[in-house]
GROMACS .gro file of C-alpha atoms in nm:
model
  185
    1MET     CA    1   0.000   0.000   0.000
    2THR     CA    2   0.130   0.345  -0.085
    3LEU     CA    3   0.035   0.595   0.183
    4SER     CA    4  -0.083   0.947   0.111
    5PRO     CA    5   0.078   1.242   0.292
    6ALA     CA    6  -0.236   1.266   0.508
    7GLN     CA    7  -0.216   0.896   0.601
    8ARG     CA    8   0.152   0.930   0.687
    9SER     CA    9   0.073   1.232   0.902
   10GLU     CA   10  -0.204   1.043   1.079
   11LEU     CA   11   0.026   0.748   1.156
   12LEU     CA   12   0.300   0.978   1.288
   13SER     CA   13   0.048   1.158   1.506
   14LEU     CA   14  -0.082   0.824   1.630
   15ALA     CA   15   0.271   0.709   1.722
   16ARG     CA   16   0.338   1.035   1.910
   17THR     CA   17   0.008   1.008   2.096
   18SER     CA   18   0.076   0.646   2.192
   19ILE     CA   19   0.409   0.743   2.347
   20GLU     CA   20   0.286   1.065   2.512
   21ALA     CA   21  -0.017   0.889   2.665
   22SER     CA   22   0.213   0.626   2.815
   23LEU     CA   23   0.486   0.858   2.949
   24PRO     CA   24   0.324   0.926   3.290
   25THR     CA   25   0.299   0.560   3.391
   26GLY     CA   26   0.503   0.362   3.139
   27GLU     CA   27   0.195   0.145   3.086
   28ARG     CA   28   0.048   0.100   2.738
   29ALA     CA   29  -0.238   0.347   2.696
   30PRO     CA   30  -0.558   0.193   2.559
   31TYR     CA   31  -0.647   0.270   2.201
   32ASP     CA   32  -0.985   0.206   2.044
   33GLN     CA   33  -1.049   0.490   1.802
   34PRO     CA   34  -1.097   0.424   1.432
   35PRO     CA   35  -0.854   0.602   1.203
   36LEU     CA   36  -0.961   0.900   0.993
   37HIS     CA   37  -0.845   0.718   0.680
   38THR     CA   38  -1.021   0.386   0.635
   39ASP     CA   39  -0.724   0.241   0.441
   40LEU     CA   40  -0.541   0.229   0.775
   41LEU     CA   41  -0.796  -0.033   0.889
   42ARG     CA   42  -0.636  -0.287   0.653
   43PRO     CA   43  -0.390  -0.532   0.806
   44GLY     CA   44  -0.038  -0.392   0.799
   45ALA     CA   45   0.306  -0.460   0.942
   46SER     CA   46   0.522  -0.176   1.068
   47PHE     CA   47   0.832  -0.085   1.262
   48VAL     CA   48   0.862   0.230   1.469
   49THR     CA   49   1.216   0.360   1.515
   50LEU     CA   50   1.307   0.622   1.775
   51ARG     CA   51   1.626   0.826   1.756
   52VAL     CA   52   1.785   1.090   1.973
   53GLY     CA   53   1.997   1.276   1.722
   54GLU     CA   54   2.161   1.004   1.514
   55ASP     CA   55   2.154   0.750   1.799
   56LEU     CA   56   1.905   0.465   1.802
   57ARG     CA   57   1.674   0.490   2.106
   58GLY     CA   58   1.430   0.210   2.028
   59CYS     CA   59   1.300   0.006   1.738
   60CYS     CA   60   1.021  -0.249   1.756
   61GLY     CA   61   0.781  -0.383   1.501
   62THR     CA   62   0.607  -0.667   1.331
   63ILE     CA   63   0.703  -0.860   1.021
   64GLU     CA   64   0.363  -0.996   0.929
   65ALA     CA   65   0.037  -0.806   0.889
   66THR     CA   66  -0.187  -0.957   1.156
   67ARG     CA   67  -0.379  -0.649   1.276
   68PRO     CA   68  -0.499  -0.317   1.133
   69LEU     CA   69  -0.209  -0.090   1.041
   70HIS     CA   70  -0.319   0.190   1.275
   71VAL     CA   71  -0.328  -0.055   1.571
   72ASP     CA   72   0.009  -0.198   1.470
   73VAL     CA   73   0.171   0.149   1.468
   74TRP     CA   74   0.010   0.238   1.804
   75ASN     CA   75   0.146  -0.077   1.969
   76ASN     CA   76   0.490  -0.062   1.804
   77ALA     CA   77   0.535   0.303   1.905
   78TYR     CA   78   0.470   0.204   2.265
   79ALA     CA   79   0.703  -0.097   2.241
   80SER     CA   80   0.984   0.113   2.089
   81ALA     CA   81   0.963   0.366   2.372
   82PHE     CA   82   0.902   0.139   2.667
   83ALA     CA   83   0.967  -0.227   2.582
   84ASP     CA   84   1.277  -0.247   2.358
   85PRO     CA   85   1.500  -0.474   2.571
   86ARG     CA   86   1.814  -0.288   2.453
   87PHE     CA   87   1.711   0.036   2.626
   88PRO     CA   88   1.552   0.157   2.949
   89ALA     CA   89   1.203   0.305   2.922
   90LEU     CA   90   1.191   0.644   2.750
   91THR     CA   91   1.170   0.940   2.990
   92ALA     CA   92   0.973   1.261   2.946
   93GLN     CA   93   1.303   1.453   2.928
   94GLU     CA   94   1.432   1.231   2.644
   95TRP     CA   95   1.101   1.251   2.461
   96THR     CA   96   1.146   1.622   2.386
   97SER     CA   97   1.447   1.542   2.163
   98THR     CA   98   1.332   1.210   2.018
   99GLY     CA   99   1.252   1.166   1.649
  100ILE     CA  100   1.013   0.906   1.510
  101GLU     CA  101   1.038   0.709   1.187
  102ILE     CA  102   0.771   0.464   1.075
  103SER     CA  103   0.843   0.188   0.824
  104VAL     CA  104   0.545   0.011   0.669
  105LEU     CA  105   0.645  -0.326   0.527
  106THR     CA  106   0.531  -0.494   0.210
  107GLU     CA  107   0.430  -0.856   0.245
  108PRO     CA  108   0.750  -1.062   0.274
  109GLU     CA  109   0.819  -1.282  -0.029
  110ARG     CA  110   0.994  -1.616   0.001
  111CYS     CA  111   1.338  -1.611  -0.160
  112GLU     CA  112   1.441  -1.959  -0.274
  113VAL     CA  113   1.816  -1.968  -0.217
  114ARG     CA  114   2.030  -2.258  -0.100
  115SER     CA  115   2.332  -2.064   0.021
  116GLU     CA  116   2.453  -1.727   0.138
  117ALA     CA  117   2.629  -1.684  -0.198
  118GLU     CA  118   2.296  -1.726  -0.380
  119LEU     CA  119   2.131  -1.474  -0.148
  120LEU     CA  120   2.409  -1.221  -0.211
  121GLU     CA  121   2.343  -1.251  -0.587
  122VAL     CA  122   1.977  -1.150  -0.556
  123LEU     CA  123   1.993  -0.889  -0.278
  124ARG     CA  124   1.925  -0.528  -0.377
  125PRO     CA  125   2.131  -0.312  -0.138
  126GLY     CA  126   1.938  -0.017  -0.005
  127LEU     CA  127   1.602  -0.167  -0.108
  128ASP     CA  128   1.556  -0.511   0.045
  129GLY     CA  129   1.470  -0.592   0.401
  130VAL     CA  130   1.576  -0.947   0.487
  131ILE     CA  131   1.426  -1.209   0.715
  132LEU     CA  132   1.633  -1.518   0.801
  133GLN     CA  133   1.489  -1.817   0.983
  134ALA     CA  134   1.650  -2.141   1.092
  135GLY     CA  135   1.478  -2.364   1.341
  136ALA     CA  136   1.289  -2.150   1.593
  137ARG     CA  137   1.510  -1.842   1.546
  138ARG     CA  138   1.404  -1.563   1.315
  139THR     CA  139   1.565  -1.225   1.260
  140THR     CA  140   1.530  -0.926   1.030
  141PHE     CA  141   1.703  -0.611   0.916
  142LEU     CA  142   1.497  -0.328   0.771
  143PRO     CA  143   1.620  -0.175   0.445
  144ALA     CA  144   1.737   0.128   0.647
  145VAL     CA  145   2.018  -0.086   0.793
  146TRP     CA  146   2.190  -0.070   0.452
  147GLU     CA  147   2.291   0.288   0.550
  148GLN     CA  148   2.521   0.143   0.819
  149LEU     CA  149   2.609  -0.180   0.636
  150PRO     CA  150   2.619  -0.105   0.260
  151ASP     CA  151   2.818  -0.419   0.172
  152SER     CA  152   2.585  -0.715   0.107
  153ARG     CA  153   2.812  -0.972   0.268
  154GLN     CA  154   2.851  -0.763   0.585
  155PHE     CA  155   2.475  -0.692   0.591
  156VAL     CA  156   2.390  -1.065   0.587
  157ARG     CA  157   2.665  -1.161   0.829
  158HIS     CA  158   2.560  -0.895   1.083
  159LEU     CA  159   2.202  -1.014   1.049
  160LYS     CA  160   2.313  -1.366   1.140
  161LEU     CA  161   2.510  -1.231   1.437
  162LYS     CA  162   2.196  -1.045   1.549
  163ALA     CA  163   2.018  -1.383   1.564
  164GLY     CA  164   2.301  -1.527   1.774
  165TRP     CA  165   2.441  -1.737   1.492
  166PRO     CA  166   2.804  -1.743   1.375
  167ALA     CA  167   2.875  -1.511   1.080
  168ASP     CA  168   2.941  -1.808   0.848
  169TYR     CA  169   2.629  -2.002   0.959
  170TRP     CA  170   2.402  -2.137   0.684
  171PRO     CA  171   2.216  -2.454   0.786
  172SER     CA  172   2.021  -2.667   0.539
  173ASP     CA  173   1.690  -2.543   0.686
  174MET     CA  174   1.767  -2.170   0.644
  175GLN     CA  175   1.467  -1.983   0.504
  176VAL     CA  176   1.483  -1.634   0.354
  177TRP     CA  177   1.218  -1.372   0.284
  178LEU     CA  178   1.264  -1.028   0.127
  179TYR     CA  179   1.047  -0.719   0.163
  180THR     CA  180   1.061  -0.345   0.107
  181THR     CA  181   0.936  -0.059   0.321
  182GLU     CA  182   0.773   0.277   0.287
  183SER     CA  183   0.952   0.484   0.551
  184PHE     CA  184   0.873   0.833   0.676
  185GLY     CA  185   0.924   1.046   0.984
   0.00000   0.00000   0.00000
């Protein structure tokens, strides 16, 4: 789905409201209002990224569209601010200098590759988000990560390290999906 400027604005406002409503207690504020734009009622997957300056401050999201996009953004904004295990809960003082970026994901498409070398041949740096799964472990990098890791081999190897696998790991049951995002903030 391509979002209009008004839909993007509504989602950003929704993310801000989710965080601001939760700042006093740190508890997820309830949300039950329908969006202004009915397209946001469709199932959608999103990530909400918080930054203070250039520094990551939180990033949580969903890979698969299992709930309406507006609800997904509301919940992921809260999770990025208060439930990202890499960071303590966001404070009111930090909030004044925190930027928000929302990434809406396309539906992931299965990529039939048998090796890391085959994956490297089909990857589109700067465009593709990647999901790797082996056994019960699953991990992803959004396309925005290409800004820090522009080399395809390093991108894939860091993704494997993120999952807790060795950099050269590629088991026979490795599954790969690719997706793109519409990102704004």
